[in-house]
mmCIF file as gemmi writes it, N, C-alpha and C atoms, coordinates in Angstrom:
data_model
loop_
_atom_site.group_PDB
_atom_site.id
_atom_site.type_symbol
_atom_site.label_atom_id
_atom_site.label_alt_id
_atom_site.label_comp_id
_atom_site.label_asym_id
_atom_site.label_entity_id
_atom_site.label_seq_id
_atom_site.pdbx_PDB_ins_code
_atom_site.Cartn_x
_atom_site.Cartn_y
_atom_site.Cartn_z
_atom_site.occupancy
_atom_site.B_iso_or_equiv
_atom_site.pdbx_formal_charge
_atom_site.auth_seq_id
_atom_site.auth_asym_id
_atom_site.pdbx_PDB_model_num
ATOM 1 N N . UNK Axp A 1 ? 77.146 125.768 160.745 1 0 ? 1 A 1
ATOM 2 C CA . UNK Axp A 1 ? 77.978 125.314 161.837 1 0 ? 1 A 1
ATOM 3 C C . UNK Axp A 1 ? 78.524 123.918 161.542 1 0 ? 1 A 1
ATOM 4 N N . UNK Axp A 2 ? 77.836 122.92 161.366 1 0 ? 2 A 1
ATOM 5 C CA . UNK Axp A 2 ? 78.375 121.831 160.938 1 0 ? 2 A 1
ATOM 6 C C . UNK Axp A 2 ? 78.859 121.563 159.482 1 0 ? 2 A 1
ATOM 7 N N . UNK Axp A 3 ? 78.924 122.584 158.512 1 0 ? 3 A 1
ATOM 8 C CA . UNK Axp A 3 ? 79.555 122.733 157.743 1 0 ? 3 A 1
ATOM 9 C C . UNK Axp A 3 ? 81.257 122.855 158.09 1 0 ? 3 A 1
ATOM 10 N N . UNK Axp A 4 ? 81.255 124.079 159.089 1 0 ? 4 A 1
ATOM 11 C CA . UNK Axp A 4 ? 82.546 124.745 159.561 1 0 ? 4 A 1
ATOM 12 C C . UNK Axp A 4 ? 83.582 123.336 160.804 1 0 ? 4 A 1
ATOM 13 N N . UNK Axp A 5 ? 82.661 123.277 161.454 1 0 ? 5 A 1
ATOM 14 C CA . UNK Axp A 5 ? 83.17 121.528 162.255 1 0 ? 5 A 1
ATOM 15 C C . UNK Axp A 5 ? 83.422 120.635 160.756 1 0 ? 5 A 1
ATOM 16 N N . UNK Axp A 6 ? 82.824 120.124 159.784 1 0 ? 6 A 1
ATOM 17 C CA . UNK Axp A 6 ? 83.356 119.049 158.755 1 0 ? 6 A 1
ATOM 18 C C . UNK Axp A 6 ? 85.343 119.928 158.387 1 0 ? 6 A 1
ATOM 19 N N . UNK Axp A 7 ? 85.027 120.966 157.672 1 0 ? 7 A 1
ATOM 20 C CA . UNK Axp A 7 ? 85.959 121.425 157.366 1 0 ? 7 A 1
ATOM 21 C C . UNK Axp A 7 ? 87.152 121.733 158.258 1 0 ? 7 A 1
ATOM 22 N N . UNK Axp A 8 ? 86.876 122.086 159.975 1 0 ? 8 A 1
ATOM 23 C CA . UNK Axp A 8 ? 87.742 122.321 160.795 1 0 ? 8 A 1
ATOM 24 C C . UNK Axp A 8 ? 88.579 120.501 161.159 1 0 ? 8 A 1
ATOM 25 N N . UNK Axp A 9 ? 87.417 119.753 161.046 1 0 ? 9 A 1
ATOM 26 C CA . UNK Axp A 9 ? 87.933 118.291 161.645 1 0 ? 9 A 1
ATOM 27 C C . UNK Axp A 9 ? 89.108 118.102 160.354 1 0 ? 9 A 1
ATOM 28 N N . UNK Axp A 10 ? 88.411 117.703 159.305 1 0 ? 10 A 1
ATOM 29 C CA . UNK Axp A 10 ? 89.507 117.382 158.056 1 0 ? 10 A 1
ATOM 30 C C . UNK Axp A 10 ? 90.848 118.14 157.926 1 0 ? 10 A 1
ATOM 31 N N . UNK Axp A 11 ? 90.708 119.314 158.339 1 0 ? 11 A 1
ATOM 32 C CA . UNK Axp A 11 ? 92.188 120.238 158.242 1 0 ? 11 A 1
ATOM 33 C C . UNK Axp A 11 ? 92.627 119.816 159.351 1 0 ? 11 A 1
ATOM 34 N N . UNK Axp A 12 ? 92.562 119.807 160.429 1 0 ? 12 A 1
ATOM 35 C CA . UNK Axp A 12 ? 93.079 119.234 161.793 1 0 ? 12 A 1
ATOM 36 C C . UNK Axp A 12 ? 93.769 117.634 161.596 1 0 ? 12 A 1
ATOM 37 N N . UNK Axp A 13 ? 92.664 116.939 161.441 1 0 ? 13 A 1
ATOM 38 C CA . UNK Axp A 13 ? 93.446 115.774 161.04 1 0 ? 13 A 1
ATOM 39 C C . UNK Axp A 13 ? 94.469 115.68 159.699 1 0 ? 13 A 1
ATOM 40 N N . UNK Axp A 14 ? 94.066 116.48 158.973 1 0 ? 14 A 1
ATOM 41 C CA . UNK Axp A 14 ? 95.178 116.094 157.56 1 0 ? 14 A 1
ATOM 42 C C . UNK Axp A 14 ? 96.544 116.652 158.028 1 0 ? 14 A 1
ATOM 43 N N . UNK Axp A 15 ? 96.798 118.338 158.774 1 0 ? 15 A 1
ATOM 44 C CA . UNK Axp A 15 ? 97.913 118.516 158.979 1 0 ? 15 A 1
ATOM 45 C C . UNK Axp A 15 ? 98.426 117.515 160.414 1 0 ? 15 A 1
ATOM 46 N N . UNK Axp A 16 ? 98.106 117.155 161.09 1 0 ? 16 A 1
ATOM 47 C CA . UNK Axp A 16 ? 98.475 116.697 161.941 1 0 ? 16 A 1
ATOM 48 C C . UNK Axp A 16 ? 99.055 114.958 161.732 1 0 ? 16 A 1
ATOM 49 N N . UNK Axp A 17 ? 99.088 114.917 160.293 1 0 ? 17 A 1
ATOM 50 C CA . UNK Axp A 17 ? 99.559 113.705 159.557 1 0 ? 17 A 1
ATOM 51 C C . UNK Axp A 17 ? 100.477 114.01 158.827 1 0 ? 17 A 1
ATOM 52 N N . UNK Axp A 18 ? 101.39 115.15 159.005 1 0 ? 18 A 1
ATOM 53 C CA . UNK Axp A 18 ? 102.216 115.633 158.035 1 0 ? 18 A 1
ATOM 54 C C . UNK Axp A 18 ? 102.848 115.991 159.372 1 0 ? 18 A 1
ATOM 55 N N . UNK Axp A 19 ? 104.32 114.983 158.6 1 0 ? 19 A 1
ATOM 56 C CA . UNK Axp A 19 ? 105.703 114.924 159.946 1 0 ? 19 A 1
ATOM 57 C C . UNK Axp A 19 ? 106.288 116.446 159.86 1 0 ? 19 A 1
ATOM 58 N N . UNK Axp A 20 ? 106.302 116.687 161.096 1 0 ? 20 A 1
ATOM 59 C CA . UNK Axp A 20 ? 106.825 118.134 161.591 1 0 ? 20 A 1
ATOM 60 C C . UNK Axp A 20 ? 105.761 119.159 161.987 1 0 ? 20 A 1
ATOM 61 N N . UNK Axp A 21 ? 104.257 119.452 161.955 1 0 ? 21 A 1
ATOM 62 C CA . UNK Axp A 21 ? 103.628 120.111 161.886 1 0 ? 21 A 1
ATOM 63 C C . UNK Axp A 21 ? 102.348 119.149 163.168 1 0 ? 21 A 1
ATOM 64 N N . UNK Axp A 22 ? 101.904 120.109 163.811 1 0 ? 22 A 1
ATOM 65 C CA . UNK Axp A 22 ? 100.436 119.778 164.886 1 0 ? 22 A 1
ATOM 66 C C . UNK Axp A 22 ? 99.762 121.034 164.677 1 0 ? 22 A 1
ATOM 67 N N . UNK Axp A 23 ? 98.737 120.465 165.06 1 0 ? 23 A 1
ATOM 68 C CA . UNK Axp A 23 ? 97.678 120.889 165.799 1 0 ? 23 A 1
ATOM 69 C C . UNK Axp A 23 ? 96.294 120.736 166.758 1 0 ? 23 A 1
ATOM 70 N N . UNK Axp A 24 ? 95.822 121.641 167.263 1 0 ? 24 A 1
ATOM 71 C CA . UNK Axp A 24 ? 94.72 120.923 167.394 1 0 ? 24 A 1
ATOM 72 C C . UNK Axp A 24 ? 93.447 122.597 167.139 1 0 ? 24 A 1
ATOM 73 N N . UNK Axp A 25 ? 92.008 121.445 167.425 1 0 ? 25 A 1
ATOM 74 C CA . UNK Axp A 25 ? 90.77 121.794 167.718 1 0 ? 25 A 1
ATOM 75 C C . UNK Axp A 25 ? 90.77 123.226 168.163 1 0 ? 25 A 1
ATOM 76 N N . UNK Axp A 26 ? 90.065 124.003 167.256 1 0 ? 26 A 1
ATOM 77 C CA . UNK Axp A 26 ? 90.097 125.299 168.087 1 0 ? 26 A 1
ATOM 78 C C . UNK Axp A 26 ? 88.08 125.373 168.416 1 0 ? 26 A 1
ATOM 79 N N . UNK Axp A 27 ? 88.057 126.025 169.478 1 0 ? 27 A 1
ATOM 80 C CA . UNK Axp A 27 ? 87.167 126.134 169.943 1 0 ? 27 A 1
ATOM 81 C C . UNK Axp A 27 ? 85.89 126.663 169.805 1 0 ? 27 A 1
ATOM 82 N N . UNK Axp A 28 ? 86.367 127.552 168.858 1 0 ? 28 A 1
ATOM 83 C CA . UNK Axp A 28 ? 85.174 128.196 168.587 1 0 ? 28 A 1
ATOM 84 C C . UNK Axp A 28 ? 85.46 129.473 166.683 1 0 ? 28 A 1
ATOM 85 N N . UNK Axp A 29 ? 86.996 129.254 166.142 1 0 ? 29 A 1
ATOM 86 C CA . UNK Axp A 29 ? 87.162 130.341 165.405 1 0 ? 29 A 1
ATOM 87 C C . UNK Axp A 29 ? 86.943 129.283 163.791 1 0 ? 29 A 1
ATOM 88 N N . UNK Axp A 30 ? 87.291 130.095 163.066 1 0 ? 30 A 1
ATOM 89 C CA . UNK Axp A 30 ? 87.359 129.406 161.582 1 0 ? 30 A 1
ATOM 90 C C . UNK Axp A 30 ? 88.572 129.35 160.841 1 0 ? 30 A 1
ATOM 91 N N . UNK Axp A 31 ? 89.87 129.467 161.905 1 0 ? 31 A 1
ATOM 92 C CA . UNK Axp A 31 ? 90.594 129.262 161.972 1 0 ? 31 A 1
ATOM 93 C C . UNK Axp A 31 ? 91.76 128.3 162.54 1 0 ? 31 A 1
ATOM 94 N N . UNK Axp A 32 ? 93.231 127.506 162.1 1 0 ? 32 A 1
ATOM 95 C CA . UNK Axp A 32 ? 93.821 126.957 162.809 1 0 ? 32 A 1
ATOM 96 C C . UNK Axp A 32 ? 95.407 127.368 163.124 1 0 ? 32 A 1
ATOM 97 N N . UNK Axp A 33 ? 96.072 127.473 164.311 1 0 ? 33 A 1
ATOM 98 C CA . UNK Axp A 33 ? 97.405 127.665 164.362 1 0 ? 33 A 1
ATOM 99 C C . UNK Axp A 33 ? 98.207 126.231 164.435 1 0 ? 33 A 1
ATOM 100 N N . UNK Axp A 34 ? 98.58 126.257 163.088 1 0 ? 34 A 1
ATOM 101 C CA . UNK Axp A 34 ? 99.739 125.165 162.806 1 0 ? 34 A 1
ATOM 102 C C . UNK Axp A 34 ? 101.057 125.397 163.5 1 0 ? 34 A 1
ATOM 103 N N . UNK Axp A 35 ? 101.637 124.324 164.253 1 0 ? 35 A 1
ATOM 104 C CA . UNK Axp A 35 ? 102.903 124.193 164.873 1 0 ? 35 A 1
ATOM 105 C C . UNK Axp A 35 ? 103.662 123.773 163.771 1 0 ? 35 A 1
ATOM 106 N N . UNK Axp A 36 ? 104.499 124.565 163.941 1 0 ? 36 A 1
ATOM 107 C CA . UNK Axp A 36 ? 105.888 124.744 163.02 1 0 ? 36 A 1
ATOM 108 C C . UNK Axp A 36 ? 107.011 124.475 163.601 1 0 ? 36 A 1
ATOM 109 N N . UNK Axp A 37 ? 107.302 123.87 164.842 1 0 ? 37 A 1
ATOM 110 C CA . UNK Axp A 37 ? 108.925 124.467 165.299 1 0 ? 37 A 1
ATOM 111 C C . UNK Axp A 37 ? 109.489 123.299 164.866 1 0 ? 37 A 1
ATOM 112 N N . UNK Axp A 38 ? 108.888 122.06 164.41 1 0 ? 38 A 1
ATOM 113 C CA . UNK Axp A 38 ? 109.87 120.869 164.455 1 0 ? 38 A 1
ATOM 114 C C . UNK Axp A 38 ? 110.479 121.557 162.724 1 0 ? 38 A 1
ATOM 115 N N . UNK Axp A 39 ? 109.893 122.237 162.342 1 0 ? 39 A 1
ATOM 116 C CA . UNK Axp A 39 ? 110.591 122.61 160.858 1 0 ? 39 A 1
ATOM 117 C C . UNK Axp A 39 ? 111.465 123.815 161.111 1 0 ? 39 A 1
ATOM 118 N N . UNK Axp A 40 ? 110.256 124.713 161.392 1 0 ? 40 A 1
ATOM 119 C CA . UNK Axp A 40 ? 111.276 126.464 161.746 1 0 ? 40 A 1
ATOM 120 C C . UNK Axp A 40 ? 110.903 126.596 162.644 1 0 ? 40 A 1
ATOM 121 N N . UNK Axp A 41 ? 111.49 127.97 163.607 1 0 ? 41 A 1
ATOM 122 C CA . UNK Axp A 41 ? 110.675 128.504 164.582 1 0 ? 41 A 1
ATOM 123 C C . UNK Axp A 41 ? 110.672 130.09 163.782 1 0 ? 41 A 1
ATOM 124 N N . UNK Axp A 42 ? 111.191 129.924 162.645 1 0 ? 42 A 1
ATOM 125 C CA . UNK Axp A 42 ? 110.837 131.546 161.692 1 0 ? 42 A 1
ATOM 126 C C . UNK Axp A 42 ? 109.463 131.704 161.085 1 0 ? 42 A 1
ATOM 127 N N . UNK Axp A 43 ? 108.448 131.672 161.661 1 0 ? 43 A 1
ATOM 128 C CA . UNK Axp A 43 ? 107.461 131.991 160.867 1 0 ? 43 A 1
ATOM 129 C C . UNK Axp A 43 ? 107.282 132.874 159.509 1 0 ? 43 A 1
ATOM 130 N N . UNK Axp A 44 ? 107.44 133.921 159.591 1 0 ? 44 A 1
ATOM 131 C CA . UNK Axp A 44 ? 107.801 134.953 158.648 1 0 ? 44 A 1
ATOM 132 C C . UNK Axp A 44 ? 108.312 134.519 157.33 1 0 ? 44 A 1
ATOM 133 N N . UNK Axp A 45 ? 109.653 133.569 156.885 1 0 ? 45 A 1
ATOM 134 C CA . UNK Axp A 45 ? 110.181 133.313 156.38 1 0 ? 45 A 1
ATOM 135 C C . UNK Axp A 45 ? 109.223 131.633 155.849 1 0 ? 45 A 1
ATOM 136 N N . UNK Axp A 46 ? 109.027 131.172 156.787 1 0 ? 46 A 1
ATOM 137 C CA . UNK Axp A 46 ? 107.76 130.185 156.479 1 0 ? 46 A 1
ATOM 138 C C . UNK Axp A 46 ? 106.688 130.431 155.541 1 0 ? 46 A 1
ATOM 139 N N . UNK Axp A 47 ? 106.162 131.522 155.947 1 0 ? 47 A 1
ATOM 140 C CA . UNK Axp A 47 ? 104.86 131.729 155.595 1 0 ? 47 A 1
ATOM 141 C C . UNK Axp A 47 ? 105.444 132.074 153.924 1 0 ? 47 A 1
ATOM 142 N N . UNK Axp A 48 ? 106.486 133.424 153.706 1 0 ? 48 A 1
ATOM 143 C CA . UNK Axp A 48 ? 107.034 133.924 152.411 1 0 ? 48 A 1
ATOM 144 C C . UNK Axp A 48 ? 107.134 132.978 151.355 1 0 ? 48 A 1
ATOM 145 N N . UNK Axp A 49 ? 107.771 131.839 151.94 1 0 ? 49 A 1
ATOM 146 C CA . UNK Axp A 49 ? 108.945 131.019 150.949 1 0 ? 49 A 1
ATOM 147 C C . UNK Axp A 49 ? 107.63 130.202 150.821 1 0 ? 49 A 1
ATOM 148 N N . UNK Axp A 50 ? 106.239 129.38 151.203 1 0 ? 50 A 1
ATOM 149 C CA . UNK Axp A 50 ? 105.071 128.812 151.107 1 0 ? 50 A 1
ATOM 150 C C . UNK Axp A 50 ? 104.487 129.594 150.053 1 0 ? 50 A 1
ATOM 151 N N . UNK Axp A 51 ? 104.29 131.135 150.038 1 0 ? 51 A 1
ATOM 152 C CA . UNK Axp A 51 ? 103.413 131.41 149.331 1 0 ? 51 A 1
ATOM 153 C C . UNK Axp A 51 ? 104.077 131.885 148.253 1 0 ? 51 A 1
ATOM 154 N N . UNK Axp A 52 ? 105.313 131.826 148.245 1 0 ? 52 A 1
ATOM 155 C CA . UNK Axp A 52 ? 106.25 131.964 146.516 1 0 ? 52 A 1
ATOM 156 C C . UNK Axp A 52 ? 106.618 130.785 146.224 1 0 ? 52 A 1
ATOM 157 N N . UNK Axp A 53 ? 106.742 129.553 147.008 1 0 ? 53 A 1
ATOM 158 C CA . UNK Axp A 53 ? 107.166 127.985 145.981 1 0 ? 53 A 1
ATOM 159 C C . UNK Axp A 53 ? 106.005 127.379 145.609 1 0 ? 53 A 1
ATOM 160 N N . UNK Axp A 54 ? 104.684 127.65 146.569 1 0 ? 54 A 1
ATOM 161 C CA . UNK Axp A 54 ? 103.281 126.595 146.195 1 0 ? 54 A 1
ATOM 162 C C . UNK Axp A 54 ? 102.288 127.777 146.46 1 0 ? 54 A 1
ATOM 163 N N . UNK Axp A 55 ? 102.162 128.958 146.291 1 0 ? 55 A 1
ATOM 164 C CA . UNK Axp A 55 ? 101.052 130.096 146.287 1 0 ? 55 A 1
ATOM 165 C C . UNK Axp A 55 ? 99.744 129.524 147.232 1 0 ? 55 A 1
ATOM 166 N N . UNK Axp A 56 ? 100.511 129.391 148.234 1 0 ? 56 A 1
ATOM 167 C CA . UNK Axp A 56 ? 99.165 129.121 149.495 1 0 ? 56 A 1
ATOM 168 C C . UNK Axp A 56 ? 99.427 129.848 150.364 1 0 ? 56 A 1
ATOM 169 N N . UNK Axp A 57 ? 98.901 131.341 150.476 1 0 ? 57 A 1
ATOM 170 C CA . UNK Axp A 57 ? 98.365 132.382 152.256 1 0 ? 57 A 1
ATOM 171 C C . UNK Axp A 57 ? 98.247 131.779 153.241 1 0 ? 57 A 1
ATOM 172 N N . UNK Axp A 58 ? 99.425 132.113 154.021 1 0 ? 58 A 1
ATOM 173 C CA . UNK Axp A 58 ? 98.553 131.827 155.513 1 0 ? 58 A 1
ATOM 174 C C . UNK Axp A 58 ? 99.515 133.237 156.222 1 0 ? 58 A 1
ATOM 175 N N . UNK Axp A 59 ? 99.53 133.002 157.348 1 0 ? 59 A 1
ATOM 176 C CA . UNK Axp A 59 ? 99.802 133.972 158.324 1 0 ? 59 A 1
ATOM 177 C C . UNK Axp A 59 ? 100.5 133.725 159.265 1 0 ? 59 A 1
ATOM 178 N N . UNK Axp A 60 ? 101.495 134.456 158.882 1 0 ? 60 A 1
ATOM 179 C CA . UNK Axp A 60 ? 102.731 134.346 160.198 1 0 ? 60 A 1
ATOM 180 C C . UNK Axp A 60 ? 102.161 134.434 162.04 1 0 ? 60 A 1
ATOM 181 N N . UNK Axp A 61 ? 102.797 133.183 162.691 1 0 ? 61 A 1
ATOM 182 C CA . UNK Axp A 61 ? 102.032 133.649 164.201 1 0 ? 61 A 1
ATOM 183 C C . UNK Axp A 61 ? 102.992 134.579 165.076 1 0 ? 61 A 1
ATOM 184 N N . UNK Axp A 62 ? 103.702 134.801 164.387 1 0 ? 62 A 1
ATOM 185 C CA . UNK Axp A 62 ? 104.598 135.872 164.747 1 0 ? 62 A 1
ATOM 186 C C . UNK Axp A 62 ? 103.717 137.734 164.805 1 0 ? 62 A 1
ATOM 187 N N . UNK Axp A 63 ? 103.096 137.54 164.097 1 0 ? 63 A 1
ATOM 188 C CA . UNK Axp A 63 ? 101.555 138.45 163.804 1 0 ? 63 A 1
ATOM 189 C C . UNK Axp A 63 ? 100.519 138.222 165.108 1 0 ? 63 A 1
ATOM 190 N N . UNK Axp A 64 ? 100.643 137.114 165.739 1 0 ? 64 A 1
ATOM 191 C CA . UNK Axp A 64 ? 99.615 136.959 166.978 1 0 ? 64 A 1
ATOM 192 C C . UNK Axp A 64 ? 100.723 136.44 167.857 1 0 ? 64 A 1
ATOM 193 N N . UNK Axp A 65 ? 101.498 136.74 167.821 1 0 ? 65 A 1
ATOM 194 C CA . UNK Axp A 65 ? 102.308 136.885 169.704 1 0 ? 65 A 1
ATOM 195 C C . UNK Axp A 65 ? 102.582 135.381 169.307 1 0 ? 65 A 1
ATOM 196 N N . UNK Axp A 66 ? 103.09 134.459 168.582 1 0 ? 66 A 1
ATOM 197 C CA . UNK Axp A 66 ? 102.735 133.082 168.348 1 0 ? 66 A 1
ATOM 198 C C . UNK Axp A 66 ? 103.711 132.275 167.723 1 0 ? 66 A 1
ATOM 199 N N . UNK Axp A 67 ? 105.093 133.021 167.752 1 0 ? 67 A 1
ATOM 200 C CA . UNK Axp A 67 ? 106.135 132.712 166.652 1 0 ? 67 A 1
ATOM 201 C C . UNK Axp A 67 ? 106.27 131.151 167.08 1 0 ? 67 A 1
ATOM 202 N N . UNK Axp A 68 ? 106.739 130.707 165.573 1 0 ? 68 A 1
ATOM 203 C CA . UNK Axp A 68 ? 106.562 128.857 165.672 1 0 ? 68 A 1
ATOM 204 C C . UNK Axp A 68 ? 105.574 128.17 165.076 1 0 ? 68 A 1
ATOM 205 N N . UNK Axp A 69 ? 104.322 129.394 164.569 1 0 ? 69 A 1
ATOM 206 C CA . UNK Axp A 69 ? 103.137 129.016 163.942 1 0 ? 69 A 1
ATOM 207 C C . UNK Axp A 69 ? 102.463 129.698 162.925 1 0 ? 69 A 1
ATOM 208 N N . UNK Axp A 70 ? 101.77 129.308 162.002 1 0 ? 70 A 1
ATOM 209 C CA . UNK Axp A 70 ? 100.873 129.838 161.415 1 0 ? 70 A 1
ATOM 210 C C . UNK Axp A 70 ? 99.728 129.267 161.109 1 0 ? 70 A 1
ATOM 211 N N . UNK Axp A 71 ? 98.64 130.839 161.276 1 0 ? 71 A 1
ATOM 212 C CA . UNK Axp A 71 ? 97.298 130.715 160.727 1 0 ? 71 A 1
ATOM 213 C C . UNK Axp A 71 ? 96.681 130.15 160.002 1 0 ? 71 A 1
ATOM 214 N N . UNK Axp A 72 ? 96.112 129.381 159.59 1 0 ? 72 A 1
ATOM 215 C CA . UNK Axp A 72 ? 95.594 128.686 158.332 1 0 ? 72 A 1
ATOM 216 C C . UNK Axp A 72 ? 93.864 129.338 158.541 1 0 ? 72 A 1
ATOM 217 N N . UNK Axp A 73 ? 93.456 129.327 157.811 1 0 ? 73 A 1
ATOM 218 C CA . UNK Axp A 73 ? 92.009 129.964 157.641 1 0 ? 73 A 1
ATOM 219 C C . UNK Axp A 73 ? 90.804 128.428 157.043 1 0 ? 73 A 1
ATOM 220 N N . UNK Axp A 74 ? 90.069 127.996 157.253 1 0 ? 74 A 1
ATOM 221 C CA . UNK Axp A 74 ? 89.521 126.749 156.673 1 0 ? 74 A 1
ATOM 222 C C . UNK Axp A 74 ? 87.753 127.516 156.462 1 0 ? 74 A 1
ATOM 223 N N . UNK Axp A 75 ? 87.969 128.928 156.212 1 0 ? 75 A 1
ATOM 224 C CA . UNK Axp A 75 ? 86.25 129.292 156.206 1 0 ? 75 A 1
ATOM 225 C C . UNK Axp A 75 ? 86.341 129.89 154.323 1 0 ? 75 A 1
ATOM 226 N N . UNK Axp A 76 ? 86.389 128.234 153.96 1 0 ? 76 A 1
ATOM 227 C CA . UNK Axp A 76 ? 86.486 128.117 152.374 1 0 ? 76 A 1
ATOM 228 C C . UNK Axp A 76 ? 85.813 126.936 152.484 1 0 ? 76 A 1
ATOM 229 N N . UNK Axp A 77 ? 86.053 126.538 151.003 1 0 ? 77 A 1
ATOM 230 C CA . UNK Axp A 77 ? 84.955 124.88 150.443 1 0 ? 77 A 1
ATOM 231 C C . UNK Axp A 77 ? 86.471 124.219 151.224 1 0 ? 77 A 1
ATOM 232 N N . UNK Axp A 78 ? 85.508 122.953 151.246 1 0 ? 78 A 1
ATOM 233 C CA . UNK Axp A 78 ? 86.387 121.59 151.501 1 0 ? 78 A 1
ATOM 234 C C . UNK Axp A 78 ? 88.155 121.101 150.453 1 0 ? 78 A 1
ATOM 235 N N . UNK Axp A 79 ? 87.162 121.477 149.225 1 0 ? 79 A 1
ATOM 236 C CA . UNK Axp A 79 ? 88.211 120.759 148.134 1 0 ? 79 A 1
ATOM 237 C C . UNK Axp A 79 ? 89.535 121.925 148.235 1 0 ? 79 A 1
ATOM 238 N N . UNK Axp A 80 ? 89.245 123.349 148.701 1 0 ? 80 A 1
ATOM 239 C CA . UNK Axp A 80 ? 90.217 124.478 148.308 1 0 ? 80 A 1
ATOM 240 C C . UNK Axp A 80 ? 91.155 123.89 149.684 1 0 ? 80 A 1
ATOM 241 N N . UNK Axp A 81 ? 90.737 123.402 150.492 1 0 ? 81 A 1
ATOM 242 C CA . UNK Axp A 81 ? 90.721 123.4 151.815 1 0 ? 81 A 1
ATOM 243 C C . UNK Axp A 81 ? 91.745 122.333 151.729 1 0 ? 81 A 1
ATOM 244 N N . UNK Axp A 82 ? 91.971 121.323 151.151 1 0 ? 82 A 1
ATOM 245 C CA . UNK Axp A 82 ? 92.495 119.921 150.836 1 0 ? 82 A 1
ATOM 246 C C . UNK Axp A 82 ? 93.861 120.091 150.64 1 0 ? 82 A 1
ATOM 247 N N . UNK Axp A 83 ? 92.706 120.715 149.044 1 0 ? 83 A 1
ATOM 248 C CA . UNK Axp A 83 ? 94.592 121.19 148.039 1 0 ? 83 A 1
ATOM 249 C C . UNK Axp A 83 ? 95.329 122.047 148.844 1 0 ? 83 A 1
ATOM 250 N N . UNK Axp A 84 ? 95.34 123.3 150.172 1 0 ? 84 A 1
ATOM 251 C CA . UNK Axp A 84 ? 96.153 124.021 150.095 1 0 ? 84 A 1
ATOM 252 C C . UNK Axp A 84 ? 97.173 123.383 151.471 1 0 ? 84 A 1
ATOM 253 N N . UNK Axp A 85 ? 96.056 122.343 152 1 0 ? 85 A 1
ATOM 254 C CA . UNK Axp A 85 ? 97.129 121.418 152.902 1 0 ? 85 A 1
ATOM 255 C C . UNK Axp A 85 ? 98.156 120.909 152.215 1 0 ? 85 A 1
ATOM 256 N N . UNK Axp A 86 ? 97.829 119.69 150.909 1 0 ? 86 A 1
ATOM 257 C CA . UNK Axp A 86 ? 98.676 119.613 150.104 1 0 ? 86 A 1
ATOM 258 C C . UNK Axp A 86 ? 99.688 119.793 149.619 1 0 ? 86 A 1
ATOM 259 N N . UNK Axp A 87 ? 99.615 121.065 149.38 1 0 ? 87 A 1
ATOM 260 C CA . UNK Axp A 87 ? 100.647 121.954 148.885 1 0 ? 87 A 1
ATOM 261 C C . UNK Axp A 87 ? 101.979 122.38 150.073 1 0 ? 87 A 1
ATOM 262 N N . UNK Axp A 88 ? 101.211 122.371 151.549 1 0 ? 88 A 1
ATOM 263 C CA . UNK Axp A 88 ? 101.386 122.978 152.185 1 0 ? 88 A 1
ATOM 264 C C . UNK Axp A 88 ? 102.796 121.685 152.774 1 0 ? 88 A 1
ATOM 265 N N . UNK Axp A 89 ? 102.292 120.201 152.871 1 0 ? 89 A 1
ATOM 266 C CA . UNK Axp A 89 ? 102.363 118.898 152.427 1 0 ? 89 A 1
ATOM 267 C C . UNK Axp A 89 ? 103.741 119.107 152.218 1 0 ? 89 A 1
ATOM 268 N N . UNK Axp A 90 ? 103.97 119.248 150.944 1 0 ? 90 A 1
ATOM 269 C CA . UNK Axp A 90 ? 104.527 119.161 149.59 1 0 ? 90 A 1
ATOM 270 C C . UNK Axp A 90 ? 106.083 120.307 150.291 1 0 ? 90 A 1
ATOM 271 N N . UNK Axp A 91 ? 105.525 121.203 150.423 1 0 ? 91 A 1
ATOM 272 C CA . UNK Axp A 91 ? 106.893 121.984 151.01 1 0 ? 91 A 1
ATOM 273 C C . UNK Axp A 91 ? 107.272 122.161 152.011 1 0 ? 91 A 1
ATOM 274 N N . UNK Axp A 92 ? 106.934 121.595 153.169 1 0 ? 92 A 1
ATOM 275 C CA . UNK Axp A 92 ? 107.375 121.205 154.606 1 0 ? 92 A 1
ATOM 276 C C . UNK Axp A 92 ? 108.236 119.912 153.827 1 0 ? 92 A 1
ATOM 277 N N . UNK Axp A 93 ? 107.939 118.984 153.444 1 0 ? 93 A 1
ATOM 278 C CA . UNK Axp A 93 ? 108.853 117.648 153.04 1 0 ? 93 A 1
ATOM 279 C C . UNK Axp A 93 ? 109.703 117.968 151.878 1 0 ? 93 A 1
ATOM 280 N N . UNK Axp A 94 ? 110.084 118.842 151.506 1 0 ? 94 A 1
ATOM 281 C CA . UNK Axp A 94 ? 110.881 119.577 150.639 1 0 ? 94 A 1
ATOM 282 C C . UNK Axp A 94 ? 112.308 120.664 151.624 1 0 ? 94 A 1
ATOM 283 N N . UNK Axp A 95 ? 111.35 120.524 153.071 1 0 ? 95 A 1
ATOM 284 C CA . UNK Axp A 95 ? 112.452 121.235 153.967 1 0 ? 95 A 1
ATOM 285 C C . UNK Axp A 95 ? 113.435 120.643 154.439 1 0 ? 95 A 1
């Protein structure tokens, strides 16, 4: 459990330091829904063009009633957890 809180806090705060993108605290999953609209409100096309320019999965929230967002998953190690913000980083400021 406090493994999953270290890893949920650090992803929370790292994307939420990257202009265009929020989030917050989820309550209880091992998961986070990243706000997207200041970039797209196309999820779908988000999620595609992420995992063919910097090969990082996540999940359209268009998939959970949620368009404007995607899934990020943080029930991995810390360091995988870092880099795929990073990346994630890297091509939002490329938009």
């Amino acid at each position: 459990r406090n493994e999953f809180e270290l890893r949920r806090n650090a992803a929370v705060k790292q994307f939420n330091a990257i202009d265009g993108l929020t989030c917050v605290n989820p309550d209880g999953a091992f998961y986070l829904f990243v706000n997207i609209k200041d970039v797209t409100n196309d999820s779908m096309t988000f999620c595609s063009e992420l995992l063919e320019e910097q090969g990082v999965a996540v999940v359209p929230g268009l998939a959970f009633g949620t368009e404007g967002y995607f899934r990020f998953s943080f029930a991995t190690d810390l360091t995988s957890i870092q880099e795929g913000i990073k990346r994630i980083k890297t091509f939002v400021e490329s938009k």
